[in-house]
Structure formats: structure tokens, C-alpha cells
């Protein structure tokens, strides 16, 4: 479930990046890379776990699915926080500089 959630976030972010004219101002490429990197990490986790468990991997209980979903949502939220930190550090519109100078 974590893999699915991060892939959806990566695909949505990539689509927004592709269609948004101000993608460089909002550093949408960084957000897309964060989510694609997380998706790659969770895909490798899936590969190794499936190699170990085989068909038992797909016999998860409801609590395992809920835990994976919560982890996926948490990963997406942490990605957003990291992106906001990047966005505030770059300050593309100079809003922070203007408020600091007052």
C-alpha cells in the first residue's frame, strides 16, 4: 500500500509539474524527485520482501494494510514538508526577504 500511495503521489506531482508554467518557481521538480525516489525505495522493499515471502506476501491482514496505508500517507506528508523547506530556502518570489527587511 505504501508503494501504491507514493506512486500515485509521484504521478500526480509529475503531471502538475508537466502542465504548470511556473514549475521552476515552485520547485515542483524537487517534489517529483522526492516522490519518485520514495517510490523506487518502496519498490525495492517490495521486491526483497516478495522474494522472501513469495505468495504469503499477498496474505496480509487488515491491520497490516492499515499500517502500510498510514506509512504511505506519512511518507507523502514528510515529502511535502521537505519540499516546503526547499521552497522557503530558495524563496523564489522574495517574500521572506521582503518581510525580513521590514
Short mmCIF file of C-alpha atoms in Angstrom, two decimals:
data_model
loop_
_atom_site.label_atom_id
_atom_site.label_comp_id
_atom_site.label_asym_id
_atom_site.label_seq_id
_atom_site.Cartn_x
_atom_site.Cartn_y
_atom_site.Cartn_z
CA UNK A 1 0.00 0.00 0.00
CA UNK A 2 2.89 2.34 0.75
CA UNK A 3 4.27 1.74 -2.73
CA UNK A 4 0.89 2.44 -4.32
CA UNK A 5 0.39 5.68 -2.38
CA UNK A 6 3.86 7.01 -3.21
CA UNK A 7 3.49 6.10 -6.90
CA UNK A 8 0.17 7.96 -7.03
CA UNK A 9 1.77 10.99 -5.35
CA UNK A 10 4.70 10.83 -7.79
CA UNK A 11 2.42 10.55 -10.82
CA UNK A 12 0.18 13.42 -9.70
CA UNK A 13 3.17 15.62 -8.91
CA UNK A 14 4.76 14.82 -12.26
CA UNK A 15 1.53 15.71 -14.07
CA UNK A 16 1.31 19.01 -12.18
CA UNK A 17 4.98 19.67 -12.95
CA UNK A 18 4.37 18.99 -16.64
CA UNK A 19 1.35 21.25 -17.01
CA UNK A 20 2.34 24.08 -14.64
CA UNK A 21 4.01 27.07 -16.27
CA UNK A 22 5.67 28.18 -13.03
CA UNK A 23 7.25 24.79 -12.24
CA UNK A 24 10.69 26.34 -11.68
CA UNK A 25 9.33 29.00 -9.33
CA UNK A 26 7.58 26.41 -7.18
CA UNK A 27 10.38 23.83 -7.37
CA UNK A 28 7.92 21.14 -8.49
CA UNK A 29 10.77 19.10 -9.96
CA UNK A 30 12.23 18.64 -6.50
CA UNK A 31 8.88 17.42 -5.17
CA UNK A 32 8.50 14.98 -8.07
CA UNK A 33 12.02 13.64 -7.46
CA UNK A 34 11.30 13.19 -3.76
CA UNK A 35 8.22 11.10 -4.54
CA UNK A 36 9.85 9.10 -7.34
CA UNK A 37 12.80 8.37 -5.06
CA UNK A 38 10.43 7.17 -2.34
CA UNK A 39 8.57 5.06 -4.91
CA UNK A 40 11.82 3.45 -6.02
CA UNK A 41 12.75 2.74 -2.41
CA UNK A 42 9.36 1.11 -1.68
CA UNK A 43 9.54 -0.87 -4.92
CA UNK A 44 12.88 -2.35 -3.87
CA UNK A 45 11.38 -3.12 -0.47
CA UNK A 46 8.54 -4.94 -2.24
CA UNK A 47 10.96 -6.95 -4.42
CA UNK A 48 13.04 -8.14 -1.48
CA UNK A 49 10.06 -8.87 0.72
CA UNK A 50 8.30 -10.77 -2.07
CA UNK A 51 11.47 -12.78 -2.73
CA UNK A 52 11.45 -13.81 0.92
CA UNK A 53 7.72 -14.46 1.44
CA UNK A 54 6.53 -15.43 -2.08
CA UNK A 55 2.71 -15.87 -2.16
CA UNK A 56 2.41 -15.18 1.58
CA UNK A 57 3.19 -11.55 0.81
CA UNK A 58 -0.34 -11.12 -0.54
CA UNK A 59 -1.98 -12.67 2.54
CA UNK A 60 -1.81 -9.57 4.70
CA UNK A 61 -4.37 -8.81 7.36
CA UNK A 62 -6.42 -5.65 7.65
CA UNK A 63 -4.15 -4.24 10.35
CA UNK A 64 -1.09 -4.69 8.10
CA UNK A 65 -2.85 -2.92 5.25
CA UNK A 66 -3.88 -0.06 7.55
CA UNK A 67 -0.32 0.26 8.88
CA UNK A 68 1.08 0.35 5.34
CA UNK A 69 -1.50 2.95 4.33
CA UNK A 70 -0.63 5.14 7.31
CA UNK A 71 3.05 4.79 6.46
CA UNK A 72 2.33 5.81 2.85
CA UNK A 73 0.40 8.90 3.92
CA UNK A 74 3.19 9.76 6.35
CA UNK A 75 5.82 9.44 3.62
CA UNK A 76 3.80 11.75 1.36
CA UNK A 77 3.41 14.28 4.20
CA UNK A 78 7.13 14.20 5.01
CA UNK A 79 7.86 14.71 1.30
CA UNK A 80 5.64 17.79 1.35
CA UNK A 81 7.46 19.12 4.42
CA UNK A 82 10.83 18.59 2.74
CA UNK A 83 9.55 20.37 -0.38
CA UNK A 84 8.28 23.30 1.71
CA UNK A 85 11.68 23.60 3.37
CA UNK A 86 13.30 23.69 -0.09
CA UNK A 87 10.74 26.22 -1.29
CA UNK A 88 11.22 28.51 1.71
CA UNK A 89 15.01 28.23 1.48
CA UNK A 90 15.00 29.21 -2.21
CA UNK A 91 12.29 31.87 -1.69
CA UNK A 92 11.54 32.25 -5.42
CA UNK A 93 9.26 35.28 -5.05
CA UNK A 94 11.37 37.00 -2.39
CA UNK A 95 8.53 37.08 0.13
CA UNK A 96 10.70 36.06 3.08
CA UNK A 97 13.41 38.58 2.15
CA UNK A 98 10.84 41.37 1.94
CA UNK A 99 9.31 40.53 5.31
CA UNK A 100 12.74 40.22 6.92
CA UNK A 101 13.79 43.64 5.64
CA UNK A 102 10.82 45.39 7.23
#
